[in-house]
C-alpha positions as a printed Julia matrix, in Angstrom:
248×3 Matrix{Float64}:
  -1.09   22.67   15.0
  -2.69   24.62   12.16
  -6.04   24.16   10.43
  -6.01   23.7     6.64
  -9.11   24.31    4.51
 -10.44   22.71    1.3
  -8.28   19.59    1.25
  -8.72   17.14   -1.64
  -8.1    13.54   -0.6
  -8.03   10.2    -2.38
  -8.55    7.59    0.32
  -6.68    4.3     0.26
  -8.21    2.12    2.94
  -6.44   -0.55    4.99
  -3.05    0.05    3.38
  -0.23   -0.56    5.82
   2.53    0.28    3.32
   3.05    3.82    2.1
   3.88    2.78   -1.46
   0.23    1.78   -1.9
  -0.98    5.25   -0.9
  -0.63    6.66   -4.37
   0.8    10.05   -5.24
  -1.41   12.44   -7.2
  -0.04   11.46  -10.62
  -1.31    7.9   -10.04
  -4.84    8.83   -9.02
  -7.63    7.36  -11.17
 -11.09    8.55  -12.1
 -12.83    5.78  -10.14
 -10.83    6.42   -6.93
 -12.71    7.61   -3.83
 -11.91   11.33   -3.87
 -13.4    13.76   -1.32
 -13.1    17.43   -0.41
 -12.51   18.01    3.29
 -13.65   21.35    4.62
 -11.06   21.56    7.39
  -8.17   19.38    8.6
  -5.51   19.99   11.3
  -1.85   19.91   10.26
   0.72   18.28   12.55
   4.5    18.34   12.17
   5.95   15.18   13.69
   9.28   13.4    14.02
  10.4    11.48   10.93
  10.26    8.2    12.88
   6.62    8.76   13.82
   5.77    9.79   10.27
   7.22    6.51    8.95
   5.23    4.62   11.59
   1.97    6.27   10.52
   2.72    5.88    6.83
   3.84    2.26    6.92
   1.76    0.59    9.6
  -1.75   -0.02   10.87
  -1.03    0.11   14.58
  -2.34    2.39   17.31
  -1.58    6.08   17.02
  -0.22    7.99   20.05
  -3.13    8.77   22.42
  -2.1    12.42   22.77
  -2.08   12.86   18.99
  -5.61   11.49   18.8
  -6.73   13.77   21.59
  -5.2    16.82   19.9
  -6.97   16.25   16.57
 -10.26   14.98   17.98
 -13.27   16.66   16.33
 -11.05   19.22   14.57
 -11.88   18.06   11.01
 -15.0    18.66    8.94
 -16.46   17.6     5.61
 -19.41   19.08    3.73
 -22.14   16.67    2.66
 -25.44   17.82    1.18
 -24.71   21.39    2.3
 -24.19   20.15    5.85
 -20.88   20.45    7.72
 -20.14   17.09    9.36
 -17.49   16.51   11.98
 -14.79   13.82   11.54
 -13.59   12.43   14.85
  -9.93   11.63   14.13
  -8.53   13.09   10.91
  -5.31   15.02   10.31
  -2.47   15.86    7.95
   0.95   14.65    9.14
   4.26   15.94    7.81
   7.88   15.5     8.81
   8.84   18.58    6.82
   9.69   16.6     3.7
   6.68   14.36    3.11
   2.97   14.46    3.86
   0.06   12.15    4.57
  -3.63   12.68    5.32
  -5.12   10.2     7.8
  -8.64    9.28    8.86
  -9.09    6.6    11.53
 -12.85    6.22   10.9
 -13.3     6.67   14.65
 -10.77    4.0    15.62
  -7.22    4.46   16.91
  -5.34    3.23   13.84
  -4.74    5.03   10.5
  -7.32    3.12    8.47
  -7.6     5.58    5.56
  -4.61    7.39    4.09
  -4.2     9.87    1.25
  -1.63   12.04   -0.45
  -2.4    15.61   -1.48
  -2.69   17.36   -4.81
   0.6    19.12   -5.76
  -0.57   22.65   -4.94
  -1.65   21.65   -1.44
   1.42   19.5    -0.91
   3.62   22.55   -1.51
   1.44   24.61    0.81
   1.86   22.02    3.58
   5.62   21.81    3.14
   5.91   25.62    3.17
   3.85   25.86    6.36
   5.85   23.04    7.96
   8.99   25.2     7.84
   7.47   27.48   10.49
   5.87   24.78   12.64
   7.41   23.18   15.69
   7.72   19.42   15.8
   5.16   17.94   18.17
   6.87   15.44   20.44
   4.45   12.54   20.41
   5.95    9.38   21.85
   6.51    6.64   19.31
   4.54    3.54   20.4
   6.5     0.62   21.81
   8.38   -1.25   19.05
   7.09    1.39   16.65
  10.44    1.52   14.87
  10.26   -2.18   14.01
   8.44   -3.26   10.87
   8.62   -6.74    9.41
   8.03   -7.26    5.72
   7.02  -10.57    4.15
   5.34  -11.98    1.07
   1.93  -10.58    2.03
   3.41   -7.23    3.08
   6.16   -6.74    0.49
   9.34   -4.87    1.29
   9.4    -1.4    -0.33
  12.58   -2.43   -2.16
  10.55   -5.0    -4.11
   8.27   -2.2    -5.33
  10.86    0.47   -6.13
  10.34    2.02   -9.55
   7.06    0.23  -10.24
   3.87    1.94  -11.42
   0.6     1.59   -9.54
  -0.59   -1.12  -11.93
   2.69   -3.01  -11.68
   2.64   -2.87   -7.88
  -0.89   -4.26   -7.77
  -0.14   -7.07  -10.22
   3.07   -7.92   -8.37
   1.17   -8.19   -5.1
  -1.33  -10.45   -6.87
   1.53  -12.64   -8.12
   2.98  -12.83   -4.6
  -0.45  -13.78   -3.22
  -0.62  -16.62   -5.75
   2.89  -17.71   -4.79
   1.92  -17.68   -1.11
  -1.1   -19.85   -1.92
   1.16  -22.22   -3.85
   3.32  -22.6    -0.76
   0.25  -23.23    1.39
  -1.03  -26.03   -0.85
   2.38  -27.71   -0.88
   1.91  -29.79   -4.05
   5.39  -30.84   -5.21
   4.51  -31.53   -8.84
   2.66  -28.24   -9.17
   5.63  -26.47   -7.61
   8.03  -28.1   -10.06
   5.77  -27.09  -12.93
   5.82  -23.39  -12.0
   9.53  -23.57  -11.31
  10.17  -24.73  -14.9
   7.76  -22.07  -16.19
  10.12  -19.48  -14.74
  13.33  -21.45  -15.37
  12.58  -23.3   -18.64
  16.2   -24.36  -19.1
  16.31  -26.06  -15.71
  13.77  -28.83  -16.3
  16.13  -31.65  -15.3
  17.11  -29.83  -12.14
  13.45  -29.32  -11.25
  12.84  -33.1   -11.26
  15.03  -33.56   -8.18
  14.28  -30.32   -6.35
  12.39  -30.56   -3.08
   9.37  -28.31   -2.59
  10.94  -25.75   -0.26
  14.06  -25.36   -2.41
  12.02  -24.82   -5.57
   9.66  -22.36   -3.89
  12.48  -20.37   -2.33
  14.33  -20.09   -5.65
  11.17  -18.96   -7.44
  10.29  -16.46   -4.72
  13.77  -14.93   -4.72
  13.5   -14.33   -8.47
   9.93  -13.02   -8.5
  10.41  -10.54   -5.65
  12.97   -8.61   -7.71
  11.61   -5.87  -10.0
   8.89   -6.25  -12.61
   9.11   -7.42  -16.21
   7.09   -9.0   -19.0
   8.13  -12.33  -17.5
   6.47  -11.38  -14.2
   3.36  -10.24  -16.07
   3.04  -13.49  -18.05
   3.68  -15.61  -14.96
   1.0   -13.72  -13.03
  -1.57  -14.2   -15.78
  -0.88  -17.94  -16.03
  -0.64  -18.81  -12.34
  -3.96  -17.19  -11.4
  -5.95  -18.71  -14.26
  -8.94  -20.71  -13.04
  -8.98  -19.04   -9.61
 -12.03  -16.73   -9.52
 -10.86  -14.53   -6.64
  -7.46  -13.85   -8.21
  -8.98  -13.46  -11.66
 -11.35  -10.8   -10.32
  -8.42   -8.82   -8.89
  -6.64   -9.13  -12.26
  -9.73   -7.94  -14.11
 -10.2    -4.94  -11.8
  -6.58   -3.89  -12.12
  -5.93   -4.84  -15.72
  -9.3    -3.99  -17.24
  -9.61   -7.3   -19.11
 -10.25  -10.92  -18.22
  -7.47  -13.48  -17.92
  -6.71  -15.01  -21.31
């Protein structure tokens, strides 16, 4: 373990999937960016790194004990201790973690490019710390509310957020279970299949729509998202925060 000074972080809170912990080039002015005075660096097995990056489950107890009270932040000229905070690397990637005093990686951040290179250079001379991967730690299930990374490949930060919003709306549509509403949105996506939609059962229509929407991102996805969330204040607020304008 090595202590790293003056670490800039951009915290993403409650994100279980690493693709939502944005790289430096996707940081925004209104993000929650802090300067940490000191943070311990740990080199871990690739399997444990993936677990930390892509989950919100308990961290290994020995890891928590090793980093306990080793991190500091300066606030109002005072040096304040952070109970469980660390930088993890597998030698190829990096992640800064703060548990907010709990045992799970609640806040996660990437590093600025200069510090990322510093961490990767230092990692070459560090030994891998053999923390035991928690039980079933190598198993991760993805679903509509925790999208598979493959569904997000190649998307920008804005596109990922809007796609997750669209999937949330699709999940709500499934929960309501209204057949006529389902057929309507099916024909919105498949306008040439109106006749087919009239005889489709709910589950078949939803599954076909889901299988199309989960692939990639396009203007068609964008338009569908804007239309399907209209009139739903919670979804519209998410759209407005991400898109910068109200739903038309």
